[in-house]
Structure formats: C-alpha cells, structure tokens
mmCIF file of C-alpha atoms and ligand atoms in Angstrom:
data_model
loop_
_atom_site.group_PDB
_atom_site.id
_atom_site.type_symbol
_atom_site.label_atom_id
_atom_site.label_comp_id
_atom_site.label_asym_id
_atom_site.label_seq_id
_atom_site.Cartn_x
_atom_site.Cartn_y
_atom_site.Cartn_z
ATOM 1 C CA UNK T 21 119.909 144.760 -33.988
ATOM 2 C CA UNK T 22 122.427 141.969 -34.319
ATOM 3 C CA UNK T 23 121.732 138.336 -33.395
ATOM 4 C CA UNK T 24 123.720 138.750 -30.166
ATOM 5 C CA UNK T 25 121.413 141.355 -28.877
ATOM 6 C CA UNK T 26 118.392 139.031 -29.199
ATOM 7 C CA UNK T 27 119.763 135.827 -27.878
ATOM 8 C CA UNK T 28 118.783 134.757 -24.365
ATOM 9 C CA UNK T 29 120.087 131.756 -22.468
ATOM 10 C CA UNK T 30 117.909 129.168 -20.896
ATOM 11 C CA UNK T 31 118.883 126.468 -18.392
ATOM 12 C CA UNK T 32 116.190 123.874 -17.964
ATOM 13 C CA UNK T 33 116.226 121.537 -14.896
ATOM 14 C CA UNK T 34 120.046 121.191 -15.102
ATOM 15 C CA UNK T 35 121.434 118.638 -12.664
ATOM 16 C CA UNK T 36 125.015 117.444 -12.067
ATOM 17 C CA UNK T 37 126.174 114.524 -9.933
ATOM 18 C CA UNK T 38 129.628 113.474 -9.066
ATOM 19 C CA UNK T 39 129.157 109.992 -7.698
ATOM 20 C CA UNK T 40 127.129 110.575 -4.537
ATOM 21 C CA UNK T 41 127.625 114.356 -4.537
ATOM 22 C CA UNK T 42 124.871 116.416 -5.990
ATOM 23 C CA UNK T 43 126.696 119.426 -7.260
ATOM 24 C CA UNK T 44 123.683 120.933 -8.999
ATOM 25 C CA UNK T 45 120.066 120.035 -8.273
ATOM 26 C CA UNK T 46 117.375 120.722 -10.899
ATOM 27 C CA UNK T 47 118.290 124.300 -11.624
ATOM 28 C CA UNK T 48 116.177 126.298 -14.132
ATOM 29 C CA UNK T 49 117.077 129.767 -15.105
ATOM 30 C CA UNK T 50 116.112 132.088 -17.976
ATOM 31 C CA UNK T 51 118.616 134.859 -18.804
ATOM 32 C CA UNK T 52 117.412 137.711 -20.886
ATOM 33 C CA UNK T 53 119.459 138.908 -23.873
ATOM 34 C CA UNK T 54 121.994 141.565 -22.665
ATOM 35 C CA UNK T 55 121.293 140.810 -19.013
ATOM 36 C CA UNK T 56 124.028 140.788 -16.333
ATOM 37 C CA UNK T 57 123.199 137.901 -14.017
ATOM 38 C CA UNK T 58 125.317 136.940 -11.056
ATOM 39 C CA UNK T 59 125.433 133.514 -9.469
ATOM 40 C CA UNK T 60 125.995 134.038 -5.809
ATOM 41 C CA UNK T 61 126.519 131.477 -3.004
ATOM 42 C CA UNK T 62 128.994 130.131 -0.563
ATOM 43 C CA UNK T 63 131.848 127.901 -1.527
ATOM 44 C CA UNK T 64 130.615 124.526 -2.884
ATOM 45 C CA UNK T 65 127.083 125.816 -3.623
ATOM 46 C CA UNK T 66 127.431 124.875 -7.325
ATOM 47 C CA UNK T 67 128.254 128.165 -8.989
ATOM 48 C CA UNK T 68 131.255 126.914 -11.048
ATOM 49 C CA UNK T 69 129.410 123.771 -11.929
ATOM 50 C CA UNK T 70 126.471 125.792 -13.382
ATOM 51 C CA UNK T 71 128.880 128.103 -15.249
ATOM 52 C CA UNK T 72 130.696 125.038 -16.566
ATOM 53 C CA UNK T 73 127.402 123.634 -17.913
ATOM 54 C CA UNK T 74 126.813 126.988 -19.684
ATOM 55 C CA UNK T 75 130.369 127.029 -21.074
ATOM 56 C CA UNK T 76 130.374 123.387 -22.156
ATOM 57 C CA UNK T 77 133.208 122.098 -19.950
ATOM 58 C CA UNK T 78 130.770 120.343 -17.591
ATOM 59 C CA UNK T 79 128.318 117.760 -19.053
ATOM 60 C CA UNK T 80 125.053 117.924 -17.083
ATOM 61 C CA UNK T 81 123.658 114.663 -15.705
ATOM 62 C CA UNK T 82 120.178 115.821 -16.540
ATOM 63 C CA UNK T 83 118.430 118.782 -18.115
ATOM 64 C CA UNK T 84 119.350 121.060 -21.019
ATOM 65 C CA UNK T 85 120.894 124.350 -22.026
ATOM 66 C CA UNK T 86 119.511 126.594 -24.803
ATOM 67 C CA UNK T 87 120.817 129.712 -26.545
ATOM 68 C CA UNK T 88 117.907 131.159 -28.327
ATOM 69 C CA UNK T 89 116.249 128.278 -30.180
ATOM 70 C CA UNK T 90 119.410 126.209 -30.205
ATOM 71 C CA UNK T 91 119.879 123.278 -27.818
ATOM 72 C CA UNK T 92 123.594 123.471 -26.851
ATOM 73 C CA UNK T 93 123.559 120.968 -24.038
ATOM 74 C CA UNK T 94 126.150 118.746 -25.609
ATOM 75 C CA UNK T 95 127.912 121.272 -27.927
ATOM 76 C CA UNK T 96 131.629 121.504 -27.206
ATOM 77 C CA UNK T 97 132.930 124.808 -25.738
ATOM 78 C CA UNK T 98 134.441 126.118 -28.962
ATOM 79 C CA UNK T 99 131.103 125.734 -30.835
ATOM 80 C CA UNK T 100 129.256 127.903 -28.369
ATOM 81 C CA UNK T 101 130.474 131.382 -29.209
ATOM 82 C CA UNK T 102 131.042 132.070 -25.540
ATOM 83 C CA UNK T 103 133.734 134.278 -24.019
ATOM 84 C CA UNK T 104 135.216 133.117 -20.703
ATOM 85 C CA UNK T 105 137.129 134.879 -17.991
ATOM 86 C CA UNK T 106 138.501 132.966 -15.032
ATOM 87 C CA UNK T 107 139.654 134.057 -11.543
ATOM 88 C CA UNK T 108 143.333 133.667 -12.330
ATOM 89 C CA UNK T 109 143.341 135.374 -15.739
ATOM 90 C CA UNK T 110 144.735 132.174 -17.417
ATOM 91 C CA UNK T 111 146.825 134.378 -19.796
ATOM 92 C CA UNK T 112 149.686 132.797 -21.773
ATOM 93 C CA UNK T 113 152.816 134.238 -20.068
ATOM 94 C CA UNK T 114 155.087 133.633 -23.087
ATOM 95 C CA UNK T 115 152.867 135.569 -25.465
ATOM 96 C CA UNK T 116 152.529 139.329 -25.810
ATOM 97 C CA UNK T 117 149.328 141.138 -24.948
ATOM 98 C CA UNK T 118 148.383 141.219 -28.594
ATOM 99 C CA UNK T 119 149.081 137.547 -29.130
ATOM 100 C CA UNK T 120 146.958 136.719 -26.055
ATOM 101 C CA UNK T 121 144.028 138.733 -27.224
ATOM 102 C CA UNK T 122 144.316 137.309 -30.782
ATOM 103 C CA UNK T 123 144.253 133.745 -29.482
ATOM 104 C CA UNK T 124 140.510 133.123 -29.799
ATOM 105 C CA UNK T 125 140.636 134.496 -33.364
ATOM 106 C CA UNK T 126 143.345 132.042 -34.210
ATOM 107 C CA UNK T 127 141.537 129.194 -32.536
ATOM 108 C CA UNK T 128 138.456 130.043 -34.558
ATOM 109 C CA UNK T 129 140.480 130.280 -37.748
ATOM 110 C CA UNK T 130 139.267 133.816 -38.423
ATOM 111 C CA UNK T 131 140.914 135.450 -41.414
ATOM 112 C CA UNK T 132 144.301 136.821 -40.306
ATOM 113 C CA UNK T 133 143.826 140.117 -42.083
ATOM 114 C CA UNK T 134 141.166 141.126 -39.577
ATOM 115 C CA UNK T 135 143.062 140.306 -36.411
ATOM 116 C CA UNK T 136 144.984 143.507 -35.832
ATOM 117 C CA UNK T 137 141.806 145.626 -36.105
ATOM 118 C CA UNK T 138 139.811 143.362 -33.764
ATOM 119 C CA UNK T 139 142.628 143.141 -31.193
ATOM 120 C CA UNK T 140 143.013 146.954 -31.230
ATOM 121 C CA UNK T 141 139.271 147.381 -30.798
ATOM 122 C CA UNK T 142 139.083 144.948 -27.875
ATOM 123 C CA UNK T 143 142.084 146.628 -26.158
ATOM 124 C CA UNK T 144 140.490 150.046 -26.599
ATOM 125 C CA UNK T 145 137.359 148.736 -24.973
ATOM 126 C CA UNK T 146 139.295 147.871 -21.798
ATOM 127 C CA UNK T 147 141.368 151.033 -22.040
ATOM 128 C CA UNK T 148 144.622 149.346 -22.960
ATOM 129 C CA UNK T 149 145.063 150.878 -26.456
ATOM 130 C CA UNK T 150 148.569 150.387 -27.817
ATOM 131 C CA UNK T 151 149.489 147.658 -25.360
ATOM 132 C CA UNK T 152 149.792 144.972 -28.083
ATOM 133 C CA UNK T 153 153.536 144.492 -27.830
ATOM 134 C CA UNK T 154 153.813 144.409 -24.037
ATOM 135 C CA UNK T 155 154.728 141.301 -22.223
ATOM 136 C CA UNK T 156 152.212 139.906 -19.743
ATOM 137 C CA UNK T 157 154.746 140.125 -16.841
ATOM 138 C CA UNK T 158 155.072 143.838 -17.447
ATOM 139 C CA UNK T 159 151.406 144.342 -16.489
ATOM 140 C CA UNK T 160 149.774 145.009 -13.105
ATOM 141 C CA UNK T 161 147.135 142.613 -11.775
ATOM 142 C CA UNK T 162 144.321 144.911 -12.949
ATOM 143 C CA UNK T 163 145.796 145.295 -16.378
ATOM 144 C CA UNK T 164 146.177 141.511 -16.712
ATOM 145 C CA UNK T 165 142.573 141.087 -15.769
ATOM 146 C CA UNK T 166 141.592 143.612 -18.439
ATOM 147 C CA UNK T 167 143.623 141.677 -21.103
ATOM 148 C CA UNK T 168 141.751 138.638 -20.037
ATOM 149 C CA UNK T 169 138.568 140.510 -20.617
ATOM 150 C CA UNK T 170 139.649 141.784 -24.038
ATOM 151 C CA UNK T 171 140.528 138.168 -24.977
ATOM 152 C CA UNK T 172 137.049 137.028 -23.925
ATOM 153 C CA UNK T 173 135.348 139.792 -26.003
ATOM 154 C CA UNK T 174 137.548 139.918 -29.099
ATOM 155 C CA UNK T 175 135.350 137.517 -31.164
ATOM 156 C CA UNK T 176 132.212 139.315 -30.105
ATOM 157 C CA UNK T 177 130.599 136.455 -28.208
ATOM 158 C CA UNK T 178 126.900 136.545 -27.484
ATOM 159 C CA UNK T 179 127.581 135.416 -24.001
ATOM 160 C CA UNK T 180 130.394 136.077 -21.570
ATOM 161 C CA UNK T 181 130.975 133.813 -18.577
ATOM 162 C CA UNK T 182 133.078 135.057 -15.639
ATOM 163 C CA UNK T 183 134.124 132.948 -12.688
ATOM 164 C CA UNK T 184 135.185 135.118 -9.729
ATOM 165 C CA UNK T 185 137.297 137.259 -12.108
ATOM 166 C CA UNK T 186 138.172 139.957 -9.572
ATOM 167 C CA UNK T 187 138.750 137.829 -6.471
ATOM 168 C CA UNK T 188 142.589 137.937 -6.858
ATOM 169 C CA UNK T 189 142.656 141.733 -6.823
ATOM 170 C CA UNK T 190 142.988 143.945 -3.836
ATOM 171 C CA UNK T 191 139.882 145.714 -2.503
ATOM 172 C CA UNK T 192 140.386 149.083 -4.157
ATOM 173 C CA UNK T 193 141.222 147.663 -7.627
ATOM 174 C CA UNK T 194 138.344 145.276 -7.302
ATOM 175 C CA UNK T 195 135.921 148.090 -6.723
ATOM 176 C CA UNK T 196 137.312 150.112 -9.665
ATOM 177 C CA UNK T 197 137.066 147.018 -11.903
ATOM 178 C CA UNK T 198 133.481 146.371 -10.813
ATOM 179 C CA UNK T 199 132.473 149.816 -12.027
ATOM 180 C CA UNK T 200 134.491 149.307 -15.298
ATOM 181 C CA UNK T 201 132.930 145.972 -15.906
ATOM 182 C CA UNK T 202 129.522 147.381 -15.356
ATOM 183 C CA UNK T 203 130.256 150.153 -17.822
ATOM 184 C CA UNK T 204 131.738 147.726 -20.322
ATOM 185 C CA UNK T 205 128.575 145.557 -20.123
ATOM 186 C CA UNK T 206 126.464 148.558 -21.006
ATOM 187 C CA UNK T 207 128.686 149.388 -23.914
ATOM 188 C CA UNK T 208 128.852 145.803 -25.238
ATOM 189 C CA UNK T 209 125.266 144.745 -24.784
ATOM 190 C CA UNK T 210 126.407 141.140 -24.365
ATOM 191 C CA UNK T 211 124.796 138.746 -21.900
ATOM 192 C CA UNK T 212 127.030 138.225 -18.880
ATOM 193 C CA UNK T 213 126.847 135.479 -16.302
ATOM 194 C CA UNK T 214 129.139 136.317 -13.402
ATOM 195 C CA UNK T 215 130.083 134.001 -10.505
ATOM 196 C CA UNK T 216 130.912 135.554 -7.160
ATOM 197 C CA UNK T 217 130.754 134.586 -3.500
ATOM 198 C CA UNK T 218 130.810 138.306 -2.552
ATOM 199 C CA UNK T 219 127.273 139.539 -1.957
ATOM 200 C CA UNK T 220 128.260 143.172 -2.227
ATOM 201 C CA UNK T 221 129.880 142.593 -5.594
ATOM 202 C CA UNK T 222 126.772 140.765 -6.779
ATOM 203 C CA UNK T 223 124.461 143.618 -5.626
ATOM 204 C CA UNK T 224 126.708 146.252 -7.218
ATOM 205 C CA UNK T 225 127.008 144.795 -10.658
ATOM 206 C CA UNK T 226 123.983 142.740 -11.575
ATOM 207 C CA UNK T 227 120.658 143.264 -13.198
ATOM 208 C CA UNK T 228 119.573 140.059 -11.323
ATOM 209 C CA UNK T 229 121.248 137.851 -8.762
ATOM 210 C CA UNK T 230 120.671 134.156 -8.517
ATOM 211 C CA UNK T 231 121.426 132.774 -4.997
ATOM 212 C CA UNK T 232 122.611 129.187 -4.813
ATOM 213 C CA UNK T 233 122.772 126.917 -1.794
ATOM 214 C CA UNK T 234 123.773 123.214 -1.849
ATOM 215 C CA UNK T 235 123.305 123.080 -5.538
ATOM 216 C CA UNK T 236 119.793 124.522 -5.477
ATOM 217 C CA UNK T 237 118.626 127.889 -6.815
ATOM 218 C CA UNK T 238 117.077 129.564 -3.799
ATOM 219 C CA UNK T 239 115.996 132.939 -5.202
ATOM 220 C CA UNK T 240 116.654 134.899 -8.317
ATOM 221 C CA UNK T 241 115.762 138.623 -8.203
ATOM 222 C CA UNK T 242 116.929 142.176 -8.799
ATOM 223 C CA UNK T 243 119.431 143.331 -6.190
ATOM 224 C CA UNK T 244 116.850 145.593 -4.611
ATOM 225 C CA UNK T 245 114.223 142.813 -4.334
ATOM 226 C CA UNK T 246 116.744 140.321 -3.059
ATOM 227 C CA UNK T 247 117.927 142.687 -0.319
ATOM 228 C CA UNK T 248 114.542 143.995 0.581
ATOM 229 C CA UNK T 249 112.477 140.861 0.178
ATOM 230 C CA UNK T 250 114.606 137.759 0.864
ATOM 231 C CA UNK T 251 112.601 134.586 0.429
ATOM 232 C CA UNK T 252 114.093 132.730 3.349
ATOM 233 C CA UNK T 253 116.489 132.835 6.253
ATOM 234 C CA UNK T 254 119.464 131.717 4.232
ATOM 235 C CA UNK T 255 119.114 134.556 1.689
ATOM 236 C CA UNK T 256 118.482 137.060 4.434
ATOM 237 C CA UNK T 257 121.540 136.117 6.369
ATOM 238 C CA UNK T 258 123.740 135.764 3.287
ATOM 239 C CA UNK T 259 122.882 139.265 2.036
ATOM 240 C CA UNK T 260 123.716 142.334 4.095
ATOM 241 C CA UNK T 261 124.036 142.103 7.870
ATOM 242 C CA UNK T 262 120.650 140.730 8.891
ATOM 243 C CA UNK T 263 119.714 139.688 12.390
ATOM 244 C CA UNK T 264 117.243 136.770 12.501
ATOM 245 C CA UNK T 265 114.796 136.943 15.433
ATOM 246 C CA UNK T 266 112.205 134.339 16.476
ATOM 247 C CA UNK T 267 108.719 135.758 16.303
ATOM 248 C CA UNK T 268 105.196 134.440 16.425
ATOM 249 C CA UNK T 269 102.296 135.173 14.189
ATOM 250 C CA UNK T 270 99.833 137.843 15.437
ATOM 251 C CA UNK T 271 97.043 137.833 12.889
ATOM 252 C CA UNK T 272 97.287 138.432 9.161
ATOM 253 C CA UNK T 273 99.722 141.316 9.029
ATOM 254 C CA UNK T 274 101.712 141.359 12.299
ATOM 255 C CA UNK T 275 104.132 139.342 14.383
ATOM 256 C CA UNK T 276 104.986 139.408 18.056
ATOM 257 C CA UNK T 277 108.510 139.756 19.325
ATOM 258 C CA UNK T 278 108.428 139.464 23.116
ATOM 259 C CA UNK T 279 105.945 142.203 24.191
ATOM 260 C CA UNK T 280 106.269 144.154 20.976
ATOM 261 C CA UNK T 281 103.890 143.991 18.051
ATOM 262 C CA UNK T 282 105.387 144.508 14.586
ATOM 263 C CA UNK T 283 103.110 145.160 11.682
ATOM 264 C CA UNK T 284 104.344 144.239 8.221
ATOM 265 C CA UNK T 285 103.315 145.621 4.835
ATOM 266 C CA UNK T 286 104.099 142.288 3.170
ATOM 267 C CA UNK T 287 102.203 138.958 3.148
ATOM 268 C CA UNK T 288 103.281 136.667 5.999
ATOM 269 C CA UNK T 289 104.542 133.162 5.203
ATOM 270 C CA UNK T 290 102.638 130.224 6.494
ATOM 271 C CA UNK T 291 103.148 128.869 10.032
ATOM 272 C CA UNK T 292 102.971 130.104 13.613
ATOM 273 C CA UNK T 293 106.683 130.212 14.318
ATOM 274 C CA UNK T 294 108.419 132.670 12.061
ATOM 275 C CA UNK T 295 111.677 134.580 11.735
ATOM 276 C CA UNK T 296 112.005 138.396 11.530
ATOM 277 C CA UNK T 297 114.917 139.279 9.234
ATOM 278 C CA UNK T 298 116.116 142.786 10.006
ATOM 279 C CA UNK T 299 118.953 144.549 8.362
ATOM 280 C CA UNK T 300 121.179 146.698 10.563
ATOM 281 C CA UNK T 301 120.425 150.031 8.811
ATOM 282 C CA UNK T 302 116.587 149.571 8.854
ATOM 283 C CA UNK T 303 116.257 150.009 12.537
ATOM 284 C CA UNK T 304 115.826 153.665 13.341
ATOM 285 C CA UNK T 305 116.646 155.102 16.807
ATOM 286 C CA UNK T 306 113.481 156.793 18.085
ATOM 287 C CA UNK T 307 114.181 160.343 18.975
ATOM 288 C CA UNK T 308 110.857 160.806 20.794
ATOM 289 C CA UNK T 309 108.747 162.845 18.420
ATOM 290 C CA UNK T 310 109.911 161.066 15.283
ATOM 291 C CA UNK T 311 106.975 158.742 15.088
ATOM 292 C CA UNK T 312 103.419 158.327 16.258
ATOM 293 C CA UNK T 313 103.307 154.596 15.623
ATOM 294 C CA UNK T 314 102.174 152.463 18.515
ATOM 295 C CA UNK T 315 103.386 149.328 16.874
ATOM 296 C CA UNK T 316 106.782 148.457 15.428
ATOM 297 C CA UNK T 317 108.652 149.944 18.410
ATOM 298 C CA UNK T 318 111.244 147.839 20.263
ATOM 299 C CA UNK T 319 112.446 148.740 23.680
ATOM 300 C CA UNK T 320 116.005 147.612 24.334
ATOM 301 C CA UNK T 321 119.245 148.490 26.117
ATOM 302 C CA UNK T 322 122.459 149.481 24.387
ATOM 303 C CA UNK T 323 125.289 146.932 25.121
ATOM 304 C CA UNK T 324 128.007 148.129 22.814
ATOM 305 C CA UNK T 325 128.824 150.837 20.258
ATOM 306 C CA UNK T 326 131.598 150.086 17.682
ATOM 307 C CA UNK T 327 133.110 152.917 15.722
ATOM 308 C CA UNK T 328 133.719 151.704 12.194
ATOM 309 C CA UNK T 329 134.650 154.900 10.336
ATOM 310 C CA UNK T 330 131.866 155.779 7.935
ATOM 311 C CA UNK T 331 129.338 154.233 10.312
ATOM 312 C CA UNK T 332 128.814 152.941 13.768
ATOM 313 C CA UNK T 333 127.511 149.617 14.752
ATOM 314 C CA UNK T 334 125.325 149.520 17.796
ATOM 315 C CA UNK T 335 124.513 146.379 19.708
ATOM 316 C CA UNK T 336 121.476 146.297 22.009
ATOM 317 C CA UNK T 337 119.662 143.682 24.062
ATOM 318 C CA UNK T 338 115.958 143.162 24.089
ATOM 319 C CA UNK T 339 114.274 142.564 27.458
ATOM 320 C CA UNK T 340 114.638 138.786 27.126
ATOM 321 C CA UNK T 341 118.342 139.203 26.366
ATOM 322 C CA UNK T 342 118.101 138.643 22.597
ATOM 323 C CA UNK T 343 120.742 140.634 20.800
ATOM 324 C CA UNK T 344 119.955 143.263 18.188
ATOM 325 C CA UNK T 345 122.352 145.134 15.892
ATOM 326 C CA UNK T 346 121.875 148.347 14.086
ATOM 327 C CA UNK T 347 124.057 150.650 12.002
ATOM 328 C CA UNK T 348 124.106 154.464 12.261
ATOM 329 C CA UNK T 349 125.867 156.956 9.969
ATOM 330 C CA UNK T 350 129.246 158.153 11.249
ATOM 331 C CA UNK T 351 128.326 161.819 11.236
ATOM 332 C CA UNK T 352 128.102 163.846 14.454
ATOM 333 C CA UNK T 353 124.316 164.485 14.321
ATOM 334 C CA UNK T 354 123.567 160.726 14.092
ATOM 335 C CA UNK T 355 126.183 159.909 16.747
ATOM 336 C CA UNK T 356 124.564 162.283 19.251
ATOM 337 C CA UNK T 357 121.401 160.130 19.048
ATOM 338 C CA UNK T 358 123.093 156.959 20.146
ATOM 339 C CA UNK T 359 122.704 156.285 23.794
ATOM 340 C CA UNK T 360 125.732 155.095 25.816
ATOM 341 C CA UNK T 361 126.141 151.425 26.695
ATOM 342 C CA UNK T 362 123.837 150.495 29.573
ATOM 343 C CA UNK T 363 121.177 153.096 28.666
ATOM 344 C CA UNK T 364 117.707 152.349 27.302
ATOM 345 C CA UNK T 365 116.868 152.874 23.659
ATOM 346 C CA UNK T 366 113.727 152.605 21.541
ATOM 347 C CA UNK T 367 114.078 151.560 17.922
ATOM 348 C CA UNK T 368 111.486 151.708 15.236
ATOM 349 C CA UNK T 369 111.059 149.359 12.272
ATOM 350 C CA UNK T 370 108.918 150.601 9.396
ATOM 351 C CA UNK T 371 106.168 148.077 8.304
ATOM 352 C CA UNK T 372 107.807 148.202 4.847
ATOM 353 C CA UNK T 373 110.979 147.065 6.377
ATOM 354 C CA UNK T 374 109.466 144.389 8.515
ATOM 355 C CA UNK T 375 110.477 141.216 6.700
ATOM 356 C CA UNK T 376 109.252 137.949 7.968
ATOM 357 C CA UNK T 377 110.544 134.639 6.529
ATOM 358 C CA UNK T 378 109.657 130.955 7.337
ATOM 359 C CA UNK T 379 111.350 129.615 10.414
HETATM 360 N N1 ADP Y 406 135.076 117.450 -10.626
HETATM 361 C C1 ADP Y 406 134.428 117.289 -9.460
HETATM 362 N N2 ADP Y 406 134.438 116.045 -8.896
HETATM 363 C C2 ADP Y 406 133.783 115.766 -7.710
HETATM 364 N N3 ADP Y 406 133.057 116.741 -7.075
HETATM 365 C C3 ADP Y 406 133.041 117.977 -7.599
HETATM 366 C C4 ADP Y 406 133.726 118.333 -8.836
HETATM 367 N N4 ADP Y 406 133.508 119.607 -9.144
HETATM 368 C C5 ADP Y 406 132.674 120.055 -8.136
HETATM 369 N N5 ADP Y 406 132.427 119.077 -7.240
HETATM 370 C C6 ADP Y 406 131.565 119.236 -6.047
HETATM 371 O O1 ADP Y 406 130.349 119.877 -6.413
HETATM 372 C C7 ADP Y 406 129.972 120.781 -5.470
HETATM 373 C C8 ADP Y 406 129.754 122.209 -6.183
HETATM 374 O O2 ADP Y 406 131.024 122.640 -6.580
HETATM 375 P P1 ADP Y 406 131.267 123.991 -7.316
HETATM 376 O O3 ADP Y 406 130.304 124.081 -8.451
HETATM 377 O O4 ADP Y 406 132.705 124.084 -7.617
HETATM 378 O O5 ADP Y 406 130.921 125.094 -6.226
HETATM 379 P P2 ADP Y 406 131.299 126.609 -6.081
HETATM 380 O O6 ADP Y 406 131.782 127.127 -7.401
HETATM 381 O O7 ADP Y 406 129.999 127.321 -5.734
HETATM 382 O O8 ADP Y 406 132.278 126.759 -5.006
HETATM 383 C C9 ADP Y 406 130.981 120.810 -4.355
HETATM 384 O O9 ADP Y 406 130.470 119.986 -3.338
HETATM 385 C C10 ADP Y 406 132.141 120.205 -5.056
HETATM 386 O O10 ADP Y 406 132.982 119.634 -4.114
HETATM 387 MG MG1 MG Y 407 133.707 128.081 -7.867
#
C-alpha cells in the first residue's frame, strides 16, 4: 500500500472570521484515507472556506489541519500535495489539453522525461486518451471538466478537493459526470472532499456527507443515515422533501399529532414540543387490509394530486388543516390507489420511518 492510501485528513476546531463575520465556527472533522466526503449546505454556510483551509488558500483564525501525522495548518498550497478542481474548470485557454494537464508537473519541477507518460495516464483515467494536442476551446463542457480532473490527478495527490465542479454543467451531463467521478474515485483510491449545495448530488456520490449551516457542522453521516435519521429540523428539511409537523410527546416512544398516535422505533429527543420530520415517500396510502396497526395511521383529505412523470405528488390536509405531502410511483397500479381531491384518505407511517427531531 502506498502512503496515499493510508493518509487521512483531520480538521481540528477550525474557525475563520472575516471581521465580524464568522465564516466557519469551530469545525472538527476526521476524514478517513480514501474516503469521499461531501460538504453540503446552502450558500454562505462555509463550504468554500472549509475547503480553502484544507487547500491552504484560506488561513484559519483558529484550529489546525492535519494530514496523517503532519500539521499542515500553515503550509502553503503547493507544499500540500493536494489536487484541486473548481467550479469553472480554471483551465488555461491558450494551452493545449496536454500542456494544461502537465502544468502541475511543471510547477512541481518534476523531471520532464516523465511528463508525457503521466499526462497520458491521467487523460486515460478520464477517458480522454489521445486528446493531448487539442485546444481547450475545441472541447465540450464535460470534456473540459474532465481535463480539469486529469490536471488535478496527474501528480497523484493524496487528497483531491473539488468545489462545485459540476454546477456549470447541464442536468444530464452532471448526472453522467457524477457516476464517472464516483467510478474514478474507486479506481484512484484518493481521498476526495467535494463541495456541493445539491443534496441529491451529495447523497449520490459520497461515503459520508457533512452538513454545514452558518459556519457550523450540523451533522456528518453516511447518505442513508443522514436521510433516514436527520439530527434536527434543518437537516431534515434540507435533505429530501420532508414535511415538518408539530407534535407533542406521548410517553417514551410515541408522539401525538392531533388525534393520532405515532409510535417511533427511535429514541425521542428531549422536550414536550417536538417536530415530526416525514419524507414524502415514507407515507403509505392505506388500502384497507394492508396493515393491522392501530397507531401510526393518519386520517386526512386529499387536496391536490400533481402528476410529475415518474411519480405523483399528493397533497392532503389533516383534520386541523395542516398540510401533508406524499409521493407515489407513477405506475397505474399505484395511481389507482390515490383518492381524488376532496376524498378522505388514510396514510400509514412505519415506526421505523417515524422520525422526531427537536422543535
Ligand atoms: N474573503 C471574504 N471576505 C469576507 N467574507 C467572506 C469571505 N469569504 C467568505 N466570506 C463570508 O463567509 C461566509 C461563508 O462563505 P463561503 O465559505 O464562501 O460559503 P459557501 O461556500 O458555503 O457558499 C459567508 O458569509 C461569506 O460571505
Ligand atoms: Mg462556495
């Protein structure tokens, strides 16, 4: 195993202030060697600042950054052995593809004799073999982004940082590139830290996702854990299509929503006033004989059915008027189960899917 495969990254209580603005607030994060970690959060949440601290272009106001046993907090970017890919490619337009990819080798004063081989290998990795002599302006957006990737990988960095690298691409290409990047990550074995504001992209690509809000790390977890077990209302509403409903505690393992009692398979947070975070696809329309549960059933009235192609979104009102939303597959069998607007409906929420967060 080479050194790269064994080197993790550790951020310890990193903070960054710009005058009165706290861009990053005491963030600690351990990234395993070879892990793909996404930093996810709305605009201004501190993602780029945290990436900059890792890359060495932002000096933290407090805290430290470690690669393996080495404290790199104040090491300049070119001493970090880190590959970087930005949103807008940042390729040199006057250089060929080959010259662009060779640039980090030149900057690192690597022996010239090895450049051609390394450039060819990096281009093969991103499926652009033989593109060395092309000009940048002859390439499509997706090809340019792949050149940027090849340039970030050519010197075999232990860590690759990416700041919204796909956000300039159209939806279809973005999804193709997500799959390619994932595949590339498996092949390379390098550690990748990936910034995105797109929750779906983060879930698709990452081993773990770190959710940031106002410069704070709110939750870091696997995509499944993050989606199924959000730690608070912010994460629940930022991921997926959750509805948040006011509920009150009803004992150790249940909450009350209007007249309905909902049992949960998970520990309840403290407090009497709580929030139920329910994702659209977790509510199941009760077909009558589908369940014998006496709890976890909600009576409501359908208010609107929106056809959205692969699925339908159904809006319903609880007896007190609170709105509920659920998603049903677009196939005809599922569609037949959806009552028309104005009709009553009973939905069931499995105790495993009954997620309660602090209010
Ligand atoms: N160079 C800077 N000078 C002043 N404020 C900055 C600077 N860079 C970032 N900020 C502020 O820090 C906060 C976090 O920014 P940033 O890390 O770019 O967020 P994100 O990448 O999540 O959109 C924002 O409030 C932003 O305005
Ligand atoms: Mg940013």
